[in-house]
GROMACS .gro file of C-alpha atoms in nm:
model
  442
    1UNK     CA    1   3.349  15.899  13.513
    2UNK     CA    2   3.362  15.705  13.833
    3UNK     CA    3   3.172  15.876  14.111
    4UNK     CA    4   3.297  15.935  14.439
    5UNK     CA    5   3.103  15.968  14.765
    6UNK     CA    6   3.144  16.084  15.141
    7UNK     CA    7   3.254  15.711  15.178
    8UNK     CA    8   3.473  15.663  14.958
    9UNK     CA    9   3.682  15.866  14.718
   10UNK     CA   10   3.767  15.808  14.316
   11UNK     CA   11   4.068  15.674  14.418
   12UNK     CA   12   3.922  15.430  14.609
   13UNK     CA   13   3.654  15.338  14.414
   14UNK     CA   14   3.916  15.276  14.130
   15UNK     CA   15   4.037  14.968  14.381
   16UNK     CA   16   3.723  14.859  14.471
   17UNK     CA   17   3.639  14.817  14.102
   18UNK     CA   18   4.001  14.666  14.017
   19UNK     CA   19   3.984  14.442  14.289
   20UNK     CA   20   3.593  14.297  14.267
   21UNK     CA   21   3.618  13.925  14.100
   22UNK     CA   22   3.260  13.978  13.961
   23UNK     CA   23   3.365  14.324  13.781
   24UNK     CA   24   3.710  14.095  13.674
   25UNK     CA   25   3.548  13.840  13.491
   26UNK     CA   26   3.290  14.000  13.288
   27UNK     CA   27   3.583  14.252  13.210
   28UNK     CA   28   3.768  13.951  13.045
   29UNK     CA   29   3.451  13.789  12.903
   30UNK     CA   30   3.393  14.153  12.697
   31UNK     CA   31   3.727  14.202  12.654
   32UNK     CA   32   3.673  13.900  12.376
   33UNK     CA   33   3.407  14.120  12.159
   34UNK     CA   34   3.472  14.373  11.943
   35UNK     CA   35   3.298  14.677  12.090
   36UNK     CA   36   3.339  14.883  11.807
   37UNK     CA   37   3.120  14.777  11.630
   38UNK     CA   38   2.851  14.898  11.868
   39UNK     CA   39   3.041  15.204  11.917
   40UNK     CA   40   3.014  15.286  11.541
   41UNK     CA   41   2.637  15.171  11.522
   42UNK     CA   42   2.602  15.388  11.795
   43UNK     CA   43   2.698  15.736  11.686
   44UNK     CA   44   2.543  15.666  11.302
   45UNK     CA   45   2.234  15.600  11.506
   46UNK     CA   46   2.311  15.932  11.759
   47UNK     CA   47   2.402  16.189  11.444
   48UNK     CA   48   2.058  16.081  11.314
   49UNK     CA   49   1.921  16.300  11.596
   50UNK     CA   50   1.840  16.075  11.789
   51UNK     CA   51   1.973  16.101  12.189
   52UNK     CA   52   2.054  15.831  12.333
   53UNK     CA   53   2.037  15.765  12.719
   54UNK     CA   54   2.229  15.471  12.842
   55UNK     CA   55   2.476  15.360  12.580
   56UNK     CA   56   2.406  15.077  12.384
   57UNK     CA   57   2.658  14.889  12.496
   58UNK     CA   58   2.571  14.900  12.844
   59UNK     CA   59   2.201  14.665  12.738
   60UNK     CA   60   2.377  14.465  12.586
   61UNK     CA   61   2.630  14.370  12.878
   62UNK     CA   62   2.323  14.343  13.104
   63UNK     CA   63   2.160  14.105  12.880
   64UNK     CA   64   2.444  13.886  12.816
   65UNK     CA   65   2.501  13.882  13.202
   66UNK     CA   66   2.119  13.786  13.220
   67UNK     CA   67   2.215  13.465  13.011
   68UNK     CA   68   2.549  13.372  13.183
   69UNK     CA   69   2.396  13.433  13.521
   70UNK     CA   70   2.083  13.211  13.463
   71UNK     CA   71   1.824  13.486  13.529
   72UNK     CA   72   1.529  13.441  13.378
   73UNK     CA   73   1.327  13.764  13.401
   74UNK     CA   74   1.441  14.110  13.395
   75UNK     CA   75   1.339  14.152  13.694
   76UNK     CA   76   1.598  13.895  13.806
   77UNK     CA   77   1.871  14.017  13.633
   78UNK     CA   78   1.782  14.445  13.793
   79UNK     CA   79   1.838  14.287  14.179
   80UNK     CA   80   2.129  14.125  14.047
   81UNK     CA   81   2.279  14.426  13.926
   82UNK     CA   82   2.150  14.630  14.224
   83UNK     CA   83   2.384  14.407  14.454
   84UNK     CA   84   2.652  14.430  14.234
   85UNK     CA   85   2.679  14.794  14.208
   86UNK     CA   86   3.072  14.805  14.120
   87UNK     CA   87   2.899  14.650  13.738
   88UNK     CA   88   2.660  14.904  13.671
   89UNK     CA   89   2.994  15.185  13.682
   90UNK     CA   90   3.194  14.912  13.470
   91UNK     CA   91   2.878  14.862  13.219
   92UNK     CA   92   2.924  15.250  13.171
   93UNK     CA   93   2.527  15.285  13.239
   94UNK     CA   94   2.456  15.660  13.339
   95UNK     CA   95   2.474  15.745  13.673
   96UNK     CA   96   2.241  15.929  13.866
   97UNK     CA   97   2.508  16.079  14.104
   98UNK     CA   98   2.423  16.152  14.480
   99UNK     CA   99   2.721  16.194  14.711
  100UNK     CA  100   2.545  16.064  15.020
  101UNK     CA  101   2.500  15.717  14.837
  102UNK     CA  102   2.773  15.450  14.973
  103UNK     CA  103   2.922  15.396  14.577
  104UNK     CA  104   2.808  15.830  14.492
  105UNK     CA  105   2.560  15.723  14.314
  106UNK     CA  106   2.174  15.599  14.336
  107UNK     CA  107   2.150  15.262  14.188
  108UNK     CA  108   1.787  15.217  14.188
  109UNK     CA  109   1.702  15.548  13.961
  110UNK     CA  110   2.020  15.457  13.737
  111UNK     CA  111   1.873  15.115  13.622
  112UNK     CA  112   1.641  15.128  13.391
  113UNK     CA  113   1.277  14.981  13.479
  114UNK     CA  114   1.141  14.613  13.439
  115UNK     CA  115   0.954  14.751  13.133
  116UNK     CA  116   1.229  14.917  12.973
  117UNK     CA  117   1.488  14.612  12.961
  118UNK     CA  118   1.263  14.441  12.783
  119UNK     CA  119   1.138  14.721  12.558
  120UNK     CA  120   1.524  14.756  12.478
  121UNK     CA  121   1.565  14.369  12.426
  122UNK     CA  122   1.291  14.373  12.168
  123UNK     CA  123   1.413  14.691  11.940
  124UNK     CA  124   1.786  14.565  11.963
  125UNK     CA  125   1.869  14.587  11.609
  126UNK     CA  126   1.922  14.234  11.479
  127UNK     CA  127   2.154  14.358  11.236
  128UNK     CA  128   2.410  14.463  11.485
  129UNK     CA  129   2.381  14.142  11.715
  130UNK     CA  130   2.453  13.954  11.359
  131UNK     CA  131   2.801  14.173  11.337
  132UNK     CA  132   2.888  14.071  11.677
  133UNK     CA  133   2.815  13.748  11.612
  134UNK     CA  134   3.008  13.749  11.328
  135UNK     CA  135   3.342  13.911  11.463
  136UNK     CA  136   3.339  13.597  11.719
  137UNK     CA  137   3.336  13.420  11.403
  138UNK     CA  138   3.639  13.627  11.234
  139UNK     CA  139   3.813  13.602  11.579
  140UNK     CA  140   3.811  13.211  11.605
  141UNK     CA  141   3.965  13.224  11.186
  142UNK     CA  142   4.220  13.382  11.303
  143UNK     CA  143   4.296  13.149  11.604
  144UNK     CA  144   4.147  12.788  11.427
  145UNK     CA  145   4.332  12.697  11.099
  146UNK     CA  146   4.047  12.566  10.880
  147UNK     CA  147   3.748  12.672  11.026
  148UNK     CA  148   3.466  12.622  10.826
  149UNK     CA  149   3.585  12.363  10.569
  150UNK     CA  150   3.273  12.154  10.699
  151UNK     CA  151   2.939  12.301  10.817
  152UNK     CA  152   2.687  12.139  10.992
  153UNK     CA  153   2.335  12.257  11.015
  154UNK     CA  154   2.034  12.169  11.206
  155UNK     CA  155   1.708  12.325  11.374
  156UNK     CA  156   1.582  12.324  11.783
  157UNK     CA  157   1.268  12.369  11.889
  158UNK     CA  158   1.182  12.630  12.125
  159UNK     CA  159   0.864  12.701  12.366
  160UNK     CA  160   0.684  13.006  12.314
  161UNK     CA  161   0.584  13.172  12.709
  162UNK     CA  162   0.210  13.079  12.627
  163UNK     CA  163  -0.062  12.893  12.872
  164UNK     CA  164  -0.127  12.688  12.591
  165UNK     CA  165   0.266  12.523  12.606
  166UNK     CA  166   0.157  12.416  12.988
  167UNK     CA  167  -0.036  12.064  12.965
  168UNK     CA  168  -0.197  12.134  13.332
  169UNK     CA  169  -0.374  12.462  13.269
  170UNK     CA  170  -0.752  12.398  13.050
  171UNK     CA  171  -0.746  12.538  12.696
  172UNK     CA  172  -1.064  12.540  12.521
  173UNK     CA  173  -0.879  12.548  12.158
  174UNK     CA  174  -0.476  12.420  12.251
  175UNK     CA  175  -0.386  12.329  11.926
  176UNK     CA  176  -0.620  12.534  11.719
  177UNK     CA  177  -0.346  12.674  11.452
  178UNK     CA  178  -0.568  12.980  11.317
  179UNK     CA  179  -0.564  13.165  11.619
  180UNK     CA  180  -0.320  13.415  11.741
  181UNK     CA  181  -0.217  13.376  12.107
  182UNK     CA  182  -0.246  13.643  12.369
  183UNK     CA  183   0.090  13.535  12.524
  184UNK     CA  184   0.312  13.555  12.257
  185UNK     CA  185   0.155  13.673  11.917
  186UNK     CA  186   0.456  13.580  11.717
  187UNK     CA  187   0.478  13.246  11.809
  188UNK     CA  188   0.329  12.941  11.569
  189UNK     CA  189   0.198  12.578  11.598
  190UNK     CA  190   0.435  12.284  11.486
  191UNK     CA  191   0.503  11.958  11.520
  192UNK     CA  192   0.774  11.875  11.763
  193UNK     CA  193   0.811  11.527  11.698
  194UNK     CA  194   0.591  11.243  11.486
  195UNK     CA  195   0.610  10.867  11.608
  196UNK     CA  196   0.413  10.525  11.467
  197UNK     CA  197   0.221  10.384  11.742
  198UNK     CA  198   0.116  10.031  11.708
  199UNK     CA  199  -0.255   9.935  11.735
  200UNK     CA  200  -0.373   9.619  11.902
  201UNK     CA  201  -0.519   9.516  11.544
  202UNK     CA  202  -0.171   9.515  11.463
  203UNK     CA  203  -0.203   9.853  11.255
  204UNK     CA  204  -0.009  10.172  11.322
  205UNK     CA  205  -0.147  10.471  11.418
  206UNK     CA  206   0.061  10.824  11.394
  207UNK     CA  207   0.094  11.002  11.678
  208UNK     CA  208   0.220  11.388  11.692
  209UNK     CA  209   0.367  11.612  11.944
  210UNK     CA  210   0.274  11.964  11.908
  211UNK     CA  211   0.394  12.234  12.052
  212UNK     CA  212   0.370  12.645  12.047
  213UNK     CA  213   0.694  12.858  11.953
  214UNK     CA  214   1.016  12.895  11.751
  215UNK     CA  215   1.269  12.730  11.556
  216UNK     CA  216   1.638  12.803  11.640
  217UNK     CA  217   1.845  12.741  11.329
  218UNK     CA  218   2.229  12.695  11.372
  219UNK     CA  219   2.539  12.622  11.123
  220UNK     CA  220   2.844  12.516  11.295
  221UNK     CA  221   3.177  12.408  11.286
  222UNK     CA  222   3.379  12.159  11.525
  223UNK     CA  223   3.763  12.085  11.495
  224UNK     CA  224   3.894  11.779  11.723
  225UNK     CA  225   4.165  12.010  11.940
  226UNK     CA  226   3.898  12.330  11.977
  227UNK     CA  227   3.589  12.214  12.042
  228UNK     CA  228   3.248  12.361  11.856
  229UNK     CA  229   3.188  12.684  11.721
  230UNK     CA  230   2.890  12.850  11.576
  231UNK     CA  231   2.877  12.984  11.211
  232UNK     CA  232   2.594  13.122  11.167
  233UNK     CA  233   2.239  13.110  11.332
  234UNK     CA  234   1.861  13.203  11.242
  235UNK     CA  235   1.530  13.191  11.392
  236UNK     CA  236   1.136  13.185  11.294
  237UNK     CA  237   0.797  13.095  11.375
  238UNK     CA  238   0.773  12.703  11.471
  239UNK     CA  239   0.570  12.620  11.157
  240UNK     CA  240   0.833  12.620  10.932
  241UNK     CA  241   1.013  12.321  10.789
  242UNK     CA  242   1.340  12.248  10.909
  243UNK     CA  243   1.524  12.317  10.555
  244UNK     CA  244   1.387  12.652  10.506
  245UNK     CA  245   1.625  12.722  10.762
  246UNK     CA  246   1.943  12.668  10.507
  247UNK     CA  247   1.948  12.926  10.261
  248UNK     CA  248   1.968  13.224  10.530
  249UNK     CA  249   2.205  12.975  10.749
  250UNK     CA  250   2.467  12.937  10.471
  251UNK     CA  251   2.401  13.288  10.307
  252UNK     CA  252   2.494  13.450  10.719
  253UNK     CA  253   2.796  13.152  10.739
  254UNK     CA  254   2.924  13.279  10.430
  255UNK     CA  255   2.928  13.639  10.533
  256UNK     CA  256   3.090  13.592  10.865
  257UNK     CA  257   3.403  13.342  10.711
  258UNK     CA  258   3.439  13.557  10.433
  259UNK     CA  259   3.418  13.267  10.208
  260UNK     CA  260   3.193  12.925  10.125
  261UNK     CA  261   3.194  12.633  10.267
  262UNK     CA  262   3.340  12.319  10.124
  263UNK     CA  263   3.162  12.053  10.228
  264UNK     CA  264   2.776  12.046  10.408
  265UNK     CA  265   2.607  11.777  10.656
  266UNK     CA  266   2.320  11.809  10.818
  267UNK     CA  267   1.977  11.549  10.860
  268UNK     CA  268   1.725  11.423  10.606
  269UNK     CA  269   1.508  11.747  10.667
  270UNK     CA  270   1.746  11.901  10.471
  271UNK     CA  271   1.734  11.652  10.192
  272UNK     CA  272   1.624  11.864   9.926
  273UNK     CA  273   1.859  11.958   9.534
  274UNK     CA  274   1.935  12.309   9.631
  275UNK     CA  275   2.165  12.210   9.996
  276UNK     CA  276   2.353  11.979   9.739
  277UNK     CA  277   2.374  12.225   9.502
  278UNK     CA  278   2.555  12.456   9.722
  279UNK     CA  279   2.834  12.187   9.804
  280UNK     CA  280   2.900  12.093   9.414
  281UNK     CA  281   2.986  12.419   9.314
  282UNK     CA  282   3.259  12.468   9.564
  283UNK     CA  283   3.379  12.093   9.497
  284UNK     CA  284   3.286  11.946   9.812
  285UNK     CA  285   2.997  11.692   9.877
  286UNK     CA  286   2.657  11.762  10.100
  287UNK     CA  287   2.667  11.450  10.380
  288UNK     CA  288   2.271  11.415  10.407
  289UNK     CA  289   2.091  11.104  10.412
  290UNK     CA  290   1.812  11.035  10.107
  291UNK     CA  291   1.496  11.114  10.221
  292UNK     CA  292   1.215  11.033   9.942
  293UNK     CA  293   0.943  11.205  10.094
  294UNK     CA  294   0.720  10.965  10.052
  295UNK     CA  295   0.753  10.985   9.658
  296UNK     CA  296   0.784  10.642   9.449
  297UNK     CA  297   1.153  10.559   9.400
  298UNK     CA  298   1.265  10.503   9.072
  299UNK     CA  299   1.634  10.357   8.953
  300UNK     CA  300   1.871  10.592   8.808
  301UNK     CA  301   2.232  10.475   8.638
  302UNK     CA  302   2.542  10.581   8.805
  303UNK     CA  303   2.511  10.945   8.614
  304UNK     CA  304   2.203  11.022   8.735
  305UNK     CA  305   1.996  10.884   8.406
  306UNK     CA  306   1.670  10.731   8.520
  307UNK     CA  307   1.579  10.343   8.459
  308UNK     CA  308   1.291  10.309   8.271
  309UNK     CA  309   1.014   9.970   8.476
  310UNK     CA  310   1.189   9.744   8.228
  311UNK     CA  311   1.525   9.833   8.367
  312UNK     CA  312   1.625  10.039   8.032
  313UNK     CA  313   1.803  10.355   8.048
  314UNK     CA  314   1.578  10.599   7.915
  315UNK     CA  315   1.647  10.836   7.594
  316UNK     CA  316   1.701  11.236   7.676
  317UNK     CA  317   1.461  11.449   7.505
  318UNK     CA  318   1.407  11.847   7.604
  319UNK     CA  319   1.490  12.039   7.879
  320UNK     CA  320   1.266  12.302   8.029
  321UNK     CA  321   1.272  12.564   8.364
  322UNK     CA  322   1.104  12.379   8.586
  323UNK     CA  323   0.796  12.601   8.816
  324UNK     CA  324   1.012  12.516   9.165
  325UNK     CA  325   1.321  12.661   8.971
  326UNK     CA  326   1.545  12.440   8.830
  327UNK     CA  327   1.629  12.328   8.526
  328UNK     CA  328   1.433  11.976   8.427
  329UNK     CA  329   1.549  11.707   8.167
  330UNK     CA  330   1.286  11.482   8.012
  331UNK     CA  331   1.357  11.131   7.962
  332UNK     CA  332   1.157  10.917   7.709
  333UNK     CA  333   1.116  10.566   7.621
  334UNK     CA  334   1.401  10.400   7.452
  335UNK     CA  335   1.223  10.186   7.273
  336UNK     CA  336   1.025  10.468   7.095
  337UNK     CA  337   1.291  10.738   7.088
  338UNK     CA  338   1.482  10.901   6.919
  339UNK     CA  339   1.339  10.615   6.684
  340UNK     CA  340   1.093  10.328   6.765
  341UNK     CA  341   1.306  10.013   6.738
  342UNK     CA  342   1.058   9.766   6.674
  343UNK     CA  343   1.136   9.586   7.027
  344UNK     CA  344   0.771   9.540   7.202
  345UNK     CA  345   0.691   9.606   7.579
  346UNK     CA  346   0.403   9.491   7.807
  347UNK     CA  347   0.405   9.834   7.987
  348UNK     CA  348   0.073  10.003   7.995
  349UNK     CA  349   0.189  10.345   7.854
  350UNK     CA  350   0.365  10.183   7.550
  351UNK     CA  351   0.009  10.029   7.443
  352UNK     CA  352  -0.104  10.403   7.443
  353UNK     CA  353   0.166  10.437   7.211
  354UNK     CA  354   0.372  10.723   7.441
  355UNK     CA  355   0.588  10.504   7.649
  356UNK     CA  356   0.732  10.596   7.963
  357UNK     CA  357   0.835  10.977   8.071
  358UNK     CA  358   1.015  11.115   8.349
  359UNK     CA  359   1.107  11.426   8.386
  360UNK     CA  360   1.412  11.509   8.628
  361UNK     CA  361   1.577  11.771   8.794
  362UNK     CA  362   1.882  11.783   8.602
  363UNK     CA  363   2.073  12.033   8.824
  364UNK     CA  364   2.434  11.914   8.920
  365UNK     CA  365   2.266  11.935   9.317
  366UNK     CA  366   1.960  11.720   9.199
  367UNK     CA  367   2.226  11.480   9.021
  368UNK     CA  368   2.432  11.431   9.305
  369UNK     CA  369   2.175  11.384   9.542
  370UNK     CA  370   2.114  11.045   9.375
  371UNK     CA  371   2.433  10.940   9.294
  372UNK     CA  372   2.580  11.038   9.599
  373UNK     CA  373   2.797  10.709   9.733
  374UNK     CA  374   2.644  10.734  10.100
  375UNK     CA  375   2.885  10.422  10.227
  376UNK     CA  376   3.227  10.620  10.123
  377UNK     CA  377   3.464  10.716  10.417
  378UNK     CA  378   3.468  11.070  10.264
  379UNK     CA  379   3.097  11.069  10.320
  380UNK     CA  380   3.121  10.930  10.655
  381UNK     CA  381   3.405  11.120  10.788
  382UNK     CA  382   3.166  11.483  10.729
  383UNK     CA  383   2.817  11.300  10.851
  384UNK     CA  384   2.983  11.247  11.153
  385UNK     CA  385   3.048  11.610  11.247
  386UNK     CA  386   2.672  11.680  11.229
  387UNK     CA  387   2.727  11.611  11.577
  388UNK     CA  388   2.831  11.992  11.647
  389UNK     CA  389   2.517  12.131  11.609
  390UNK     CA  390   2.394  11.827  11.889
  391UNK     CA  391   2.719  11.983  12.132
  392UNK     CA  392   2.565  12.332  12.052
  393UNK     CA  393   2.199  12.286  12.104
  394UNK     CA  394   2.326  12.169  12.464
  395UNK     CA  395   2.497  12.435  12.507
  396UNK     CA  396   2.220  12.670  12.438
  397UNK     CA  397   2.015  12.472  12.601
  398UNK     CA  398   2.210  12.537  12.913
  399UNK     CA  399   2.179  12.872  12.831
  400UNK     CA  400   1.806  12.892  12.840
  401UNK     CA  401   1.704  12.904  12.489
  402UNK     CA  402   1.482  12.619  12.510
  403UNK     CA  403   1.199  12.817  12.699
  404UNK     CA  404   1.219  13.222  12.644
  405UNK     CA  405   1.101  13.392  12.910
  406UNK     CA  406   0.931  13.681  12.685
  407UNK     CA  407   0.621  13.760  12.523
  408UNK     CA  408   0.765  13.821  12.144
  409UNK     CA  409   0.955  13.689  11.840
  410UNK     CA  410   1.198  13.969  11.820
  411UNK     CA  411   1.296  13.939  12.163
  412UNK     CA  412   1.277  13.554  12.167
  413UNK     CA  413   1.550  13.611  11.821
  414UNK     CA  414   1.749  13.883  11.993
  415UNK     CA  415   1.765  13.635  12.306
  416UNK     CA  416   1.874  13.340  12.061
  417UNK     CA  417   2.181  13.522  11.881
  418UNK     CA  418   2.350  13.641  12.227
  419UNK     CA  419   2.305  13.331  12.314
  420UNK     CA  420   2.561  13.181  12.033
  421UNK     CA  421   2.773  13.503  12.080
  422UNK     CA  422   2.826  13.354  12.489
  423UNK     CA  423   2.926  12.998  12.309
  424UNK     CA  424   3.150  13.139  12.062
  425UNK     CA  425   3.366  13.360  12.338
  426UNK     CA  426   3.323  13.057  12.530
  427UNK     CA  427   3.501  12.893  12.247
  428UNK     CA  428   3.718  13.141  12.131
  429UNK     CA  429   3.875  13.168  12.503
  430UNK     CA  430   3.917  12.796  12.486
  431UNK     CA  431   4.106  12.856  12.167
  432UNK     CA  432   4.334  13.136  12.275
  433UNK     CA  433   4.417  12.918  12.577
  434UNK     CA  434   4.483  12.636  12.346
  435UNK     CA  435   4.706  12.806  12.135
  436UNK     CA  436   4.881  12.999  12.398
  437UNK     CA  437   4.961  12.638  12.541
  438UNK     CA  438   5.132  12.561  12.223
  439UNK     CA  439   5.328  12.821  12.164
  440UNK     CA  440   5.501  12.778  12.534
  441UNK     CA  441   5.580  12.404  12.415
  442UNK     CA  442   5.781  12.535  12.166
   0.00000   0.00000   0.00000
């Protein structure tokens, strides 16, 4: 209901709002989500018996305004709406009427307290902020032919709000690992980045950046006439490695396009059978360079056998299930199986009389992880758009998601997925405009 006062009438106030550029452009920036779904979430949640004050809705238009707006605090983002009045009717909060206030209502006892945003930004139920998410995602299908052929994935670091991320305050234990910190109790110790330093002996000398927080996880998609879009995102605790990221990235990007992904890129983090193993099913290719991790490398033939030190291609013997989950293949010596031919080697494990024996991940992932030409133009042409995720993190990063201004992992997750919803409306406006263009060409 809008309110009316001794100043101004409904009528009135129905201008005011019309008229107020603010109130305007969030009304088209919403107008691009699908609100139903929170409506729907909203009364399975309220027929629970559970009342519900201000409608869910309502948060979640304040906290996306937080991230648009720049404000880091809640604090910032209540005086903001307490000078824009006209948006706390249009966010459908509820009013606390009083007909001697200028607007009929009182602002201040409307808003909820500093305490209360972000009590209500940490108990946001992921689950819904994934459906919005994903009906950006359905919304940019409908207006980008293709979407989603190619998916890019990569990880950003984020700093946790901790005294111990802040090089000029003393810390008697910074980078102790074990211990959980008052400031954020979520947040983990990792390794930001790891360089070689050279020694004056000549000698190189690792040297690591660590740093407190989160890892934000992204899949996306980029198309040369609309720009960058994201798929799919995920966050946790800064201590995990970059490719644990993938399963839950491509399991989410497969939900939202309603179908799998053709082709994968990403960096060597992700260099591991089961990122490949997702792209040869589907009949596409995973662009990711070969990272050994520091393991020996051996030769293989073009079909994945391996070459035994003599340069022989070895003899198939059993396969097994492998303890990390896949299925292995051991390879034996030729010159002893399937029958000793007589031929002698120098080798020090055919004077034990066993030869040579690798065993391999014999997966169709593992297989074309090795035999993968990295110098094709097919391979080249999908490495390249790795560079989404790069056009995405700066976006976010514009955003604020670099350095969360709250004290949890929830919220800091919460924070990170309306962050990609803001870049996909972004994107999906962009699109809209784009096609609308088109259309008045013809």
């Amino acid at each position: 209901m809008i309110p009316s006062s001794s100043l101004f009438d409904q009528s009135t106030m129905i201008t005011l709002i019309e008229q107020d550029p603010v109130v305007q452009d969030y009304r088209a920036f919403f107008s691009l989500l699908d609100w139903s779904l929170v409506d729907t979430w909203e009364q399975q949640r309220s027929s629970r018996g559970r009342p519900l004050t201000h409608p869910t809705s309502a948060y979640l238009k304040a906290f996306l305004l937080r991230l648009r707006e720049g404000l880091i605090y809640s604090t910032q983002l209540r005086s903001f709406l307490l000078k824009h009045p006209l948006l706390i009717i249009d966010f459908n909060f509820e009013l606390v009427y009083d007909p001697c206030a200028p607007y009929g209502f009182d602002a201040e006892k409307t808003l909820p307290c500093r305490y209360w945003f972000g009590e209500k930004l940490r108990t946001l139920d992921p689950a819904l902020l994934q459906d919005v998410l994903h009906a950006t995602v359905s919304a940019l299908q409908a207006e980008i032919p293709g979407l989603g052929e190619t998916v890019a994935f990569d990880v950003k670091h984020l700093y946790a709000w901790v005294k111990e991320n802040n090089m000029r305050a003393y810390v008697s234990e910074r980078f102790n690992k074990d211990q959980v910190l008052a400031g954020d109790p979520d947040c983990k110790l990792g390794v930001k980045r790891s360089t070689n330093q050279e020694q004056p002996d000549g000698s190189t000398k690792e040297k690591k950046e660590l740093l407190w927080g989160y890892g934000s996880g992204v899949a996306a998609a980029t198309t040369s006439d609309y720009g960058d879009v994201v798929l799919a995102e995920y966050t946790q605790p800064f201590n995990e490695a970059d490719v644990t990221y993938f399963l839950p990235l491509y399991q989410q990007c497969a939900l939202a396009l309603h179908q799998f992904p053709t082709h994968i890129t990403a960096d060597a983090a992700f260099d591991a059978w089961y990122v490949y193993q997702r792209a040869t099913i589907h009949g596409g290719i995973a662009a990711v360079p070969l990272n050994q991790h520091g393991h020996l490398i051996y030769e293989r033939a073009s079909d994945g056998v391996p070459l035994c030190p003599k340069k022989l291609r070895m003899h198939p013997t059993t396969q097994f299930n492998h303890t990390y989950g896949y299925r292995s293949q051991r390879f034996r010596c030729p010159l002893l199986f399937p029958q000793p031919t007589g031929t002698p080697c120098d080798h020090a494990q055919f004077a034990k009389g066993k030869g040579c024996v690798k065993d391999v991940n014999w997966e169709q992932g593992a297989r074309m992880r090795i035999s993968l030409d990295r110098t094709s133009p097919l391979f080249k042409s999908i490495y390249t758009q790795r560079t989404s995720c790069e056009r995405i993190n700066s976006q976010a990063k514009e955003l604020g998601i670099e350095h969360p201004r709250v004290h949890n992992g929830r919220s800091v997750a919460n924070l990170n997925t309306l962050i990609y919803v803001i870049i996909n409306v972004r994107a999906l406006s962009r699109a809209i405009s784009i096609n609308r263009g088109l259309l008045q060409m013809n």
